[in-house]
PDB file of C-alpha atoms and ligand atoms in Angstrom:
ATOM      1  CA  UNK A   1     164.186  13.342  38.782  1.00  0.00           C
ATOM      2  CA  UNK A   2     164.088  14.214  42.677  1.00  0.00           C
ATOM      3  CA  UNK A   3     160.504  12.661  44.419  1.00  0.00           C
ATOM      4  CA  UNK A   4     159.829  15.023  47.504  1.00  0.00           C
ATOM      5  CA  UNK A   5     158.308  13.933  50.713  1.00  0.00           C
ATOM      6  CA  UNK A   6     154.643  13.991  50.201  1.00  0.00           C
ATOM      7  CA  UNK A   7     153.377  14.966  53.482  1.00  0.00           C
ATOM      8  CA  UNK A   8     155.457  17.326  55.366  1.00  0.00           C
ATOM      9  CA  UNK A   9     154.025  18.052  58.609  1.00  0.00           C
ATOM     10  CA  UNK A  10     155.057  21.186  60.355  1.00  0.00           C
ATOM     11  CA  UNK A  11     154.278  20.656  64.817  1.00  0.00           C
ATOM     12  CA  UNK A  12     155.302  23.453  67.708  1.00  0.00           C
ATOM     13  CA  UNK A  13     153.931  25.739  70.326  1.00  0.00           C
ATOM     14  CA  UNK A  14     152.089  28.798  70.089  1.00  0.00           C
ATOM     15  CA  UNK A  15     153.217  31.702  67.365  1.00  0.00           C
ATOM     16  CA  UNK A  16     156.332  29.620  67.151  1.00  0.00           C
ATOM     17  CA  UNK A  17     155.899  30.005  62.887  1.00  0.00           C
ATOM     18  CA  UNK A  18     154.452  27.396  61.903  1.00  0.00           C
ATOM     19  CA  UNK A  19     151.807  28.896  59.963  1.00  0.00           C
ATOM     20  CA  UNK A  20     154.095  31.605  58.009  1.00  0.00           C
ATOM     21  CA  UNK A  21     156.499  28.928  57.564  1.00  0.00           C
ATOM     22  CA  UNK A  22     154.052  26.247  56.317  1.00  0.00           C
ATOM     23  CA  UNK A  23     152.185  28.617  54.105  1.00  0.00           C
ATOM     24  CA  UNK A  24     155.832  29.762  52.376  1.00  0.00           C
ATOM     25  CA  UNK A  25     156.715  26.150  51.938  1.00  0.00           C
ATOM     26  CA  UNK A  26     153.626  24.607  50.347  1.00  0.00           C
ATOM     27  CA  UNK A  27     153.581  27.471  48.061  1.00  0.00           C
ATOM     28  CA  UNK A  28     157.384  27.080  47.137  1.00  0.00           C
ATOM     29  CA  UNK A  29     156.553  23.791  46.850  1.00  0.00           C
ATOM     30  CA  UNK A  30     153.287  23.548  44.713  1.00  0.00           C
ATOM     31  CA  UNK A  31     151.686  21.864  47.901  1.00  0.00           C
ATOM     32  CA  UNK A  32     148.468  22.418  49.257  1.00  0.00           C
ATOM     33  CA  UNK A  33     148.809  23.890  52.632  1.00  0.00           C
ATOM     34  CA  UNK A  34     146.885  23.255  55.687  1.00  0.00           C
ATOM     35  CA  UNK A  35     146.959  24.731  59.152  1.00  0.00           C
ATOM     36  CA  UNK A  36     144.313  21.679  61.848  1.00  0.00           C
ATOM     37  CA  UNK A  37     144.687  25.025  64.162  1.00  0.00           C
ATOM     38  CA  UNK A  38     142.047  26.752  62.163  1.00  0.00           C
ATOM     39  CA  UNK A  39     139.688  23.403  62.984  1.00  0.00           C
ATOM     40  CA  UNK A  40     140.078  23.540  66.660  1.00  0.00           C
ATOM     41  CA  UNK A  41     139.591  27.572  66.615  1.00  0.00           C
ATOM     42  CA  UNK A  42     136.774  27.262  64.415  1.00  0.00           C
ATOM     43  CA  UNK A  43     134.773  24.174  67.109  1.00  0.00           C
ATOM     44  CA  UNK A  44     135.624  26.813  69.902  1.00  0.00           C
ATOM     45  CA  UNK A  45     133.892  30.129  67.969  1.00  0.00           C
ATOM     46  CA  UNK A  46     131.238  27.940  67.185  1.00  0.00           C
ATOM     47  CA  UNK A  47     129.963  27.039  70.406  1.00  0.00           C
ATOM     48  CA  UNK A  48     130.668  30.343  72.084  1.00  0.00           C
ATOM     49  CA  UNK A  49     128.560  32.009  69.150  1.00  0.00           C
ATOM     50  CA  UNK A  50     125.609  29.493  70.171  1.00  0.00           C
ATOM     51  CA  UNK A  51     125.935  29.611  73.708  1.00  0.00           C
ATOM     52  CA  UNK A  52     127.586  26.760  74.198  1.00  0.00           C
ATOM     53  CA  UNK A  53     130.061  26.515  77.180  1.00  0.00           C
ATOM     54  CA  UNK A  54     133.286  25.202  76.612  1.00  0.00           C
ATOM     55  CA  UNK A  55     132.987  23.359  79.853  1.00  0.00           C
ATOM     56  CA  UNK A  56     130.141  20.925  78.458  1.00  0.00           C
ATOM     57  CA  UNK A  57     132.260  18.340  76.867  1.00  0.00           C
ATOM     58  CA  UNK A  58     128.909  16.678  75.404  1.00  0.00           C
ATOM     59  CA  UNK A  59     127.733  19.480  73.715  1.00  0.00           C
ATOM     60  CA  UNK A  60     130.692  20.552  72.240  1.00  0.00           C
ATOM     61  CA  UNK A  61     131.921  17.379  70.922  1.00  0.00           C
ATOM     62  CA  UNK A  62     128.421  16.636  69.153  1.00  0.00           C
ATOM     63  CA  UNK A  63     129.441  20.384  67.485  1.00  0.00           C
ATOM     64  CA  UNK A  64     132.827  19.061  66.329  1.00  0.00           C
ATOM     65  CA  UNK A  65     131.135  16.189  64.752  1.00  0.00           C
ATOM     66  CA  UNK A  66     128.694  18.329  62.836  1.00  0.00           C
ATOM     67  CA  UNK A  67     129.877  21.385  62.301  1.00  0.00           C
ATOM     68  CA  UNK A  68     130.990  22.040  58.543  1.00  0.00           C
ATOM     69  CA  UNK A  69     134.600  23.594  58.468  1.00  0.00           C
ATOM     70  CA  UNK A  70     135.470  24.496  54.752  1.00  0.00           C
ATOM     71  CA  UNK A  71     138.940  26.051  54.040  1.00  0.00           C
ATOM     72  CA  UNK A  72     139.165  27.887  50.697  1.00  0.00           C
ATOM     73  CA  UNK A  73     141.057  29.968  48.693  1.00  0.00           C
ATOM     74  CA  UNK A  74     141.334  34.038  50.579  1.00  0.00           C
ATOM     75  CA  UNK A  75     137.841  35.602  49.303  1.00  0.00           C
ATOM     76  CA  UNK A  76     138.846  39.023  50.574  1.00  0.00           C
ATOM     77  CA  UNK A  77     142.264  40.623  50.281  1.00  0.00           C
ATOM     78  CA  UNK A  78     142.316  41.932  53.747  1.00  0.00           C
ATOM     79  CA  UNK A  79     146.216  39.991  54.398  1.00  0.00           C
ATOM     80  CA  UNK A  80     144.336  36.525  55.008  1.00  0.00           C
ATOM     81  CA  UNK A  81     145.755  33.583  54.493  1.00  0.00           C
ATOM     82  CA  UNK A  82     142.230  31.708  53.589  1.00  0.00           C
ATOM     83  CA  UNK A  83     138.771  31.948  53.969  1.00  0.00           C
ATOM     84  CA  UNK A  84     137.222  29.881  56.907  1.00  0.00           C
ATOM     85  CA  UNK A  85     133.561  28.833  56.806  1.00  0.00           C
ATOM     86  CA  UNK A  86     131.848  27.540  59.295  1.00  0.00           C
ATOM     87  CA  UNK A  87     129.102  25.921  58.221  1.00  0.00           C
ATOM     88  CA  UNK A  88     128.815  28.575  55.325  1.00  0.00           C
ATOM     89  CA  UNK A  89     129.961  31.871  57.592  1.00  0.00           C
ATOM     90  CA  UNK A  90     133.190  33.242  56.884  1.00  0.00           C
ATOM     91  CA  UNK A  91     134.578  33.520  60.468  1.00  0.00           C
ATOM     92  CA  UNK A  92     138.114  34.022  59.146  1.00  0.00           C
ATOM     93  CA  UNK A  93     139.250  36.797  62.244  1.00  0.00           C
ATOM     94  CA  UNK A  94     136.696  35.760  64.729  1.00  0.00           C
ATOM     95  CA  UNK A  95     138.576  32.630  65.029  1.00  0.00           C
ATOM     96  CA  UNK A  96     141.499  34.819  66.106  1.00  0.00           C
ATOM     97  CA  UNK A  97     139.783  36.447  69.249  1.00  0.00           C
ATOM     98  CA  UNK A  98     140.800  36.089  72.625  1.00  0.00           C
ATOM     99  CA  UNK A  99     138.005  34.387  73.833  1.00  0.00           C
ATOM    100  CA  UNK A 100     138.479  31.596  71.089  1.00  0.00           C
ATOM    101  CA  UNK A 101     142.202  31.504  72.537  1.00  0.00           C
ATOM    102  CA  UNK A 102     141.096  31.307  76.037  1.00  0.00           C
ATOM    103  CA  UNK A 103     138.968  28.188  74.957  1.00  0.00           C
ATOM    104  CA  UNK A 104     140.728  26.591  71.971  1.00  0.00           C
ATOM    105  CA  UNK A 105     142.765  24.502  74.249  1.00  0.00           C
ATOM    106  CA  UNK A 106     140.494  23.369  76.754  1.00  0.00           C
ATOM    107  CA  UNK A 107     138.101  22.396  73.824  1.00  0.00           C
ATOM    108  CA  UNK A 108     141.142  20.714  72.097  1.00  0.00           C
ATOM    109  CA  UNK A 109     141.556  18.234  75.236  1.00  0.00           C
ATOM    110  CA  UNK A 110     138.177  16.630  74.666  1.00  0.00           C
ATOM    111  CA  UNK A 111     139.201  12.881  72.964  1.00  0.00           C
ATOM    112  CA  UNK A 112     135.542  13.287  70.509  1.00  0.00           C
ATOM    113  CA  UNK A 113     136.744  16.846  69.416  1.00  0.00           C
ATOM    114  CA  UNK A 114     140.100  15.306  68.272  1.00  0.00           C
ATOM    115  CA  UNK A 115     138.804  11.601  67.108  1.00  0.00           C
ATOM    116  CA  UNK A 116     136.325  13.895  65.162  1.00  0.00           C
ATOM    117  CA  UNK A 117     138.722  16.556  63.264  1.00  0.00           C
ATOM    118  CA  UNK A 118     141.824  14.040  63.429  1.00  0.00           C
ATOM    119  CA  UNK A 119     139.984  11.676  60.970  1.00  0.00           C
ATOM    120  CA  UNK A 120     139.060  15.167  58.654  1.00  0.00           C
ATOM    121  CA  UNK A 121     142.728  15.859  58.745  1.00  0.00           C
ATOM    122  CA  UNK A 122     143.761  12.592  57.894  1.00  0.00           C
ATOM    123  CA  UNK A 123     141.488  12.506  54.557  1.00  0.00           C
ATOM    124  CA  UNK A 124     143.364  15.751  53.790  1.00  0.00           C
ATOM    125  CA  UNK A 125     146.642  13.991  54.603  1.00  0.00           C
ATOM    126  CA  UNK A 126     145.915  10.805  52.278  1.00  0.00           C
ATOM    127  CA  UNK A 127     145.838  13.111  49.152  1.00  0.00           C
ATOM    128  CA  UNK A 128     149.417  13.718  49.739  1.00  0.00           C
ATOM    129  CA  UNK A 129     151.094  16.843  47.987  1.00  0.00           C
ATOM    130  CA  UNK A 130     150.025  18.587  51.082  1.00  0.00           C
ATOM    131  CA  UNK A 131     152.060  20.705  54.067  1.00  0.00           C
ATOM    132  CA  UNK A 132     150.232  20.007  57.097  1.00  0.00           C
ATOM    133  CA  UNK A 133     150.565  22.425  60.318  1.00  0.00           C
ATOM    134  CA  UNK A 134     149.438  21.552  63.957  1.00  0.00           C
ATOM    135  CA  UNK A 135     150.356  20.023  67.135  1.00  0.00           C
ATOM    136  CA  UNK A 136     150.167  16.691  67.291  1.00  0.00           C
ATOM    137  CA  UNK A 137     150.814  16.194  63.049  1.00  0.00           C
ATOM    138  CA  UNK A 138     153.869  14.237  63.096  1.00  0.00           C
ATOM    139  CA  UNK A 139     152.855  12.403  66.318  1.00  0.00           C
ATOM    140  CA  UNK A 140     149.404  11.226  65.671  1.00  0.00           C
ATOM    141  CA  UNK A 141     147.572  12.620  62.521  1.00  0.00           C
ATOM    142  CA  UNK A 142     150.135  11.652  60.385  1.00  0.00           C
ATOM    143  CA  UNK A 143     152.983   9.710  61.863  1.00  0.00           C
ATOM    144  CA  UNK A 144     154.366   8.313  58.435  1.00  0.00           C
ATOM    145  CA  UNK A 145     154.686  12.128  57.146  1.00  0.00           C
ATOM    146  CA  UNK A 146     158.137  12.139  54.671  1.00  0.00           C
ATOM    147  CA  UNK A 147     159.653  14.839  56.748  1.00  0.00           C
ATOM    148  CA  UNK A 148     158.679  16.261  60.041  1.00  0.00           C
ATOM    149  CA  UNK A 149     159.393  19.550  61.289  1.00  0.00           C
ATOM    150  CA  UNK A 150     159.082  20.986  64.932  1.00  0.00           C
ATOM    151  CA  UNK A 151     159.320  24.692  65.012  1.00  0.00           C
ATOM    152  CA  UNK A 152     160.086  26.470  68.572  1.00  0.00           C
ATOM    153  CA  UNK A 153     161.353  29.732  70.494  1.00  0.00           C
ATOM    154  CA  UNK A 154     161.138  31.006  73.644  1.00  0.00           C
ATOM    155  CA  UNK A 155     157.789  32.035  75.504  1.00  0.00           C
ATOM    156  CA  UNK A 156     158.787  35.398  75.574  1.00  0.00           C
ATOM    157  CA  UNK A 157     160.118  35.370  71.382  1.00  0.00           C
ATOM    158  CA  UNK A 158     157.092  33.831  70.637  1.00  0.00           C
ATOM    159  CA  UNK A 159     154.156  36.142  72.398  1.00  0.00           C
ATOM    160  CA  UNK A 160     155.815  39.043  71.094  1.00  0.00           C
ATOM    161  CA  UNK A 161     155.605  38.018  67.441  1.00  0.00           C
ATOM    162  CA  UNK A 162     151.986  37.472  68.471  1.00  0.00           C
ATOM    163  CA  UNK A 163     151.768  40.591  70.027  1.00  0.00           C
ATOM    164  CA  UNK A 164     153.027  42.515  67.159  1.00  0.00           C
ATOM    165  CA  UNK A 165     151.264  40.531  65.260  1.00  0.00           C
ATOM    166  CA  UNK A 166     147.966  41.686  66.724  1.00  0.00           C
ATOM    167  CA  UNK A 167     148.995  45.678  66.641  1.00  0.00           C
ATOM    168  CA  UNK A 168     149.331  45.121  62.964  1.00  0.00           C
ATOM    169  CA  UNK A 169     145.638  44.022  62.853  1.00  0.00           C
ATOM    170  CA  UNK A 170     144.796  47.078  64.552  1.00  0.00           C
ATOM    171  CA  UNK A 171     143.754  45.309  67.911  1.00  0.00           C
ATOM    172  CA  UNK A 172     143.886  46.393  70.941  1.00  0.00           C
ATOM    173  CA  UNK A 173     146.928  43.844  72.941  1.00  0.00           C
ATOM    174  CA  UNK A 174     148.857  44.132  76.349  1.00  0.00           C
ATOM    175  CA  UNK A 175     151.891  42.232  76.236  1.00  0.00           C
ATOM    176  CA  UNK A 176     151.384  40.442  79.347  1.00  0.00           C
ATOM    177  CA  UNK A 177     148.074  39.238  78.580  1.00  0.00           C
ATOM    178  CA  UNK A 178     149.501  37.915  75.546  1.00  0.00           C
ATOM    179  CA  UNK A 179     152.182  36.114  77.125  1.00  0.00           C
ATOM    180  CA  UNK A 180     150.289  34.877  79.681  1.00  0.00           C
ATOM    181  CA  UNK A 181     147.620  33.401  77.494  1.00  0.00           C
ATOM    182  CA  UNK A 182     150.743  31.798  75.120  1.00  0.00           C
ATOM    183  CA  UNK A 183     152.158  30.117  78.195  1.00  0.00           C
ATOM    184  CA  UNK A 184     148.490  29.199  79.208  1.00  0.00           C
ATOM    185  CA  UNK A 185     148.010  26.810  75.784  1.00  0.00           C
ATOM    186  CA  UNK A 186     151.328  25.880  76.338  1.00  0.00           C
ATOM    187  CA  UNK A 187     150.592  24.062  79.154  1.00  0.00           C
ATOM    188  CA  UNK A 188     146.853  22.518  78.499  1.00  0.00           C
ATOM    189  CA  UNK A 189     148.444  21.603  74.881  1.00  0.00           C
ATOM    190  CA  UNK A 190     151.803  19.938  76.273  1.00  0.00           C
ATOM    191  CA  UNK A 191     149.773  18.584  79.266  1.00  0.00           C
ATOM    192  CA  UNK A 192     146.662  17.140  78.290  1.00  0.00           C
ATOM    193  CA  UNK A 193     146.686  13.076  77.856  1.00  0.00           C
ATOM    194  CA  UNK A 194     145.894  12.327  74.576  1.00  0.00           C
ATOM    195  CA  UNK A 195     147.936  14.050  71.217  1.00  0.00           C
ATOM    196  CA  UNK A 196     149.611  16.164  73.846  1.00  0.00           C
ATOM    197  CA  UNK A 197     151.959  18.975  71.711  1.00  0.00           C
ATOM    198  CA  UNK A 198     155.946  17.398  71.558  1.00  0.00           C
ATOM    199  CA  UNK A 199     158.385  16.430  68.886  1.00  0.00           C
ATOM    200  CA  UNK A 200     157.907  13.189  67.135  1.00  0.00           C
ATOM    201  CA  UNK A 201     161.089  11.206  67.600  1.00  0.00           C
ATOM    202  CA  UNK A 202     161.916  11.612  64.245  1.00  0.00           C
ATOM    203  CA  UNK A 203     160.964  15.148  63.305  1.00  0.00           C
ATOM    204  CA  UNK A 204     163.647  17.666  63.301  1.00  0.00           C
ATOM    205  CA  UNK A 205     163.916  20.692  66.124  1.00  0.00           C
ATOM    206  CA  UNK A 206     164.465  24.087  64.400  1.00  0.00           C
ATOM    207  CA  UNK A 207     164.571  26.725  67.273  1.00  0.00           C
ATOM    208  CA  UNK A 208     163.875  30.062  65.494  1.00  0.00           C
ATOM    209  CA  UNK A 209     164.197  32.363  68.565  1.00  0.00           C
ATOM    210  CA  UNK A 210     166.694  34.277  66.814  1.00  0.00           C
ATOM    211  CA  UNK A 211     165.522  33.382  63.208  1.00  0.00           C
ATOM    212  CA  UNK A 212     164.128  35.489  60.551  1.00  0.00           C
ATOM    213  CA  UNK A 213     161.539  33.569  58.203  1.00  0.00           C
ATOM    214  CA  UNK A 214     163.921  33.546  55.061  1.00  0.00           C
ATOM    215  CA  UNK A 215     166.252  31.729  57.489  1.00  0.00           C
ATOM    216  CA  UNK A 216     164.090  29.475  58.816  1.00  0.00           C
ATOM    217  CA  UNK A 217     162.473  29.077  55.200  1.00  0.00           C
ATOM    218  CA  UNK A 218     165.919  27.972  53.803  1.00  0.00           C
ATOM    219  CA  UNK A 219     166.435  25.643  56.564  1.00  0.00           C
ATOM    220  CA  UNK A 220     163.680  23.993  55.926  1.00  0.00           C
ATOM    221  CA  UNK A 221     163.937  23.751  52.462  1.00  0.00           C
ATOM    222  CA  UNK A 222     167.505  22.161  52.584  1.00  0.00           C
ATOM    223  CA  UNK A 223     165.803  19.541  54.967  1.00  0.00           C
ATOM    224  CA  UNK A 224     163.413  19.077  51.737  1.00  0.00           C
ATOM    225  CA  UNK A 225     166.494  18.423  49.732  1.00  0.00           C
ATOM    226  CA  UNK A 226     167.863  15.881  52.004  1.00  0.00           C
ATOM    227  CA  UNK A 227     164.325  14.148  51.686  1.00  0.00           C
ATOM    228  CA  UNK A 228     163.833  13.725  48.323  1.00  0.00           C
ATOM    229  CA  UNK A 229     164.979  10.461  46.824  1.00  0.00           C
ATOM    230  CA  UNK A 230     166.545  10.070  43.447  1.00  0.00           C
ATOM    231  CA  UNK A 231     164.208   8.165  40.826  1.00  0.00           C
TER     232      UNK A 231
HETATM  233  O1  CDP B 301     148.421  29.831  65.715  1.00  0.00           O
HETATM  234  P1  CDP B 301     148.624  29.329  67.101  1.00  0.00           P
HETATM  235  O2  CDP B 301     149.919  28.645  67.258  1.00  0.00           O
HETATM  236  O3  CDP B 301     148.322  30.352  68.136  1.00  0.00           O
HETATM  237  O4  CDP B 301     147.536  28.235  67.400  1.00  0.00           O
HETATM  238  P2  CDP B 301     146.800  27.277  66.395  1.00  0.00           P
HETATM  239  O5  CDP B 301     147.799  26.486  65.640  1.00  0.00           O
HETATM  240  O6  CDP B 301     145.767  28.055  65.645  1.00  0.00           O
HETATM  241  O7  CDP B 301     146.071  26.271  67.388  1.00  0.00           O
HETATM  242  C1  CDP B 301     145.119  26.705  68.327  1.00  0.00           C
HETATM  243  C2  CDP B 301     144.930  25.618  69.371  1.00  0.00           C
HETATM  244  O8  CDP B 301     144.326  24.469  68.766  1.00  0.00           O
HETATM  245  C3  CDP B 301     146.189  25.112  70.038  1.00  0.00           C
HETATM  246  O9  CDP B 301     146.575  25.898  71.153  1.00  0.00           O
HETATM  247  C4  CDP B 301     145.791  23.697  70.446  1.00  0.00           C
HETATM  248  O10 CDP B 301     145.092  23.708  71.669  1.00  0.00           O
HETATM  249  C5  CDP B 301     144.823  23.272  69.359  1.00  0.00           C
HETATM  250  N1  CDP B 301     145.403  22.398  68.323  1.00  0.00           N
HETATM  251  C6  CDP B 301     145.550  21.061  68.604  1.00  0.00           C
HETATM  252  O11 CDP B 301     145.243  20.623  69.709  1.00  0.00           O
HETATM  253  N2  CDP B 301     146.011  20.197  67.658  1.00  0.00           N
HETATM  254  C7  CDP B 301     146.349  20.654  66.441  1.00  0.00           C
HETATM  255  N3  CDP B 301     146.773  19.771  65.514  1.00  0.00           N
HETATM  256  C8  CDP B 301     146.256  22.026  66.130  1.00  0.00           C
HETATM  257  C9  CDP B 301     145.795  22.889  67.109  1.00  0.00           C
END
């Protein structure tokens, strides 16, 4: 019998794959997956919907601590994923606008907004079984994870898989504007003091610039392999 790594957690920039790559693997896997981005996207739609500016740290932090963020199985089969509720409203896409991606990452600086959803994630963590997908997984949310994975690509790769990503939704995208709000995140993510977005020492760099997903997929899963210890 082969044990395999609990908690695999999946780190990297912006539309670098982690989410198609983490949701492939826990379901190869039997594991539950879960992607912290949908946390942090789900704090910022919440305070723009109540007129809440991202600016007020205060106010936005006391949100993160109350605010009710439920992940469940896809309730609609409109290509999701999962459902997101916040605090019982499915807010699945609206998570995914612009404006939450102009202020995910500012609102992802604020040290109550992570101490808040860090300690949600690590509950989720604990249970084990479970593919976990963020920035900061391997480095601070769950540092003894049994393998850790750091996806990347270029700026350019990755804003045009979000860019195409976007024309398959049917929403209206410029390319630039994409790229420039990819390389925006970039920066507040890998800048900002505390959980900033790099590799943990021990997590392994896959650069997928010129990767398909079955590739990557099958790279990852060897790295599985190598993980699991004989019983
Ligand atoms: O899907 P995409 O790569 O565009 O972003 P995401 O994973 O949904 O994360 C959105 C934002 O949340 C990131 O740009 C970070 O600012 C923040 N985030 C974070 O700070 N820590 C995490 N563990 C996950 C996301």
């Amino acid at each position: 019998m082969l044990t395999l790594p609990s908690t695999i957690a999946v780190d990297g920039p912006a539309a670098s794959g982690k989410s198609t790559i983490g949701g492939l693997l826990a379901e190869r896997l039997g594991y539950v997956y879960f992607d912290t981005g949908v946390m942090y996207r789900a704090v910022t739609w919440a305070a723009i919907a109540r007129g809440i500016a991202v600016k007020d740290e205060a106010a936005v932090t006391g949100l993160a601590e109350r605010l009710r963020i439920d992940v469940i199985r896809p309730t609609v089969a409109d290509g999701r994923q999962y459902t997101i509720l916040a605090d019982g409203q499915d807010v699945t896409w609206e998570i995914r606008s612009p404006e939450v991606d102009l202020g995910v990452s500012p609102v992802s600086a604020y040290p109550g907004v992570r101490a808040a959803l860090t300690a949600k994630q690590r509950r989720i963590g604990q249970k084990g079984k479970v593919v976990m997908v963020g920035r900061d997984i391997g480095t601070v949310v769950l540092p003894d994870a049994g393998l850790k994975i750091y996806l990347d690509a270029t700026v350019e790769e990755r804003a045009g898989r979000r860019f195409r990503e976007m024309l398959d939704r049917g929403e209206p995208a410029e390319f630039d504007e994409v790229l420039a709000s990819v390389r925006r995140r970039d920066e507040i993510d890998s800048g900002r003091a505390l959980a900033p977005l790099r590799a943990a020492g021990d997590a392994i760099v896959i650069d997928t610039t010129a990767l398909g997903i079955q590739e990557v997929l099958e790279r990852v899963l060897a790295l599985v392999d190598g993980r699991s210890a004989a019983e």
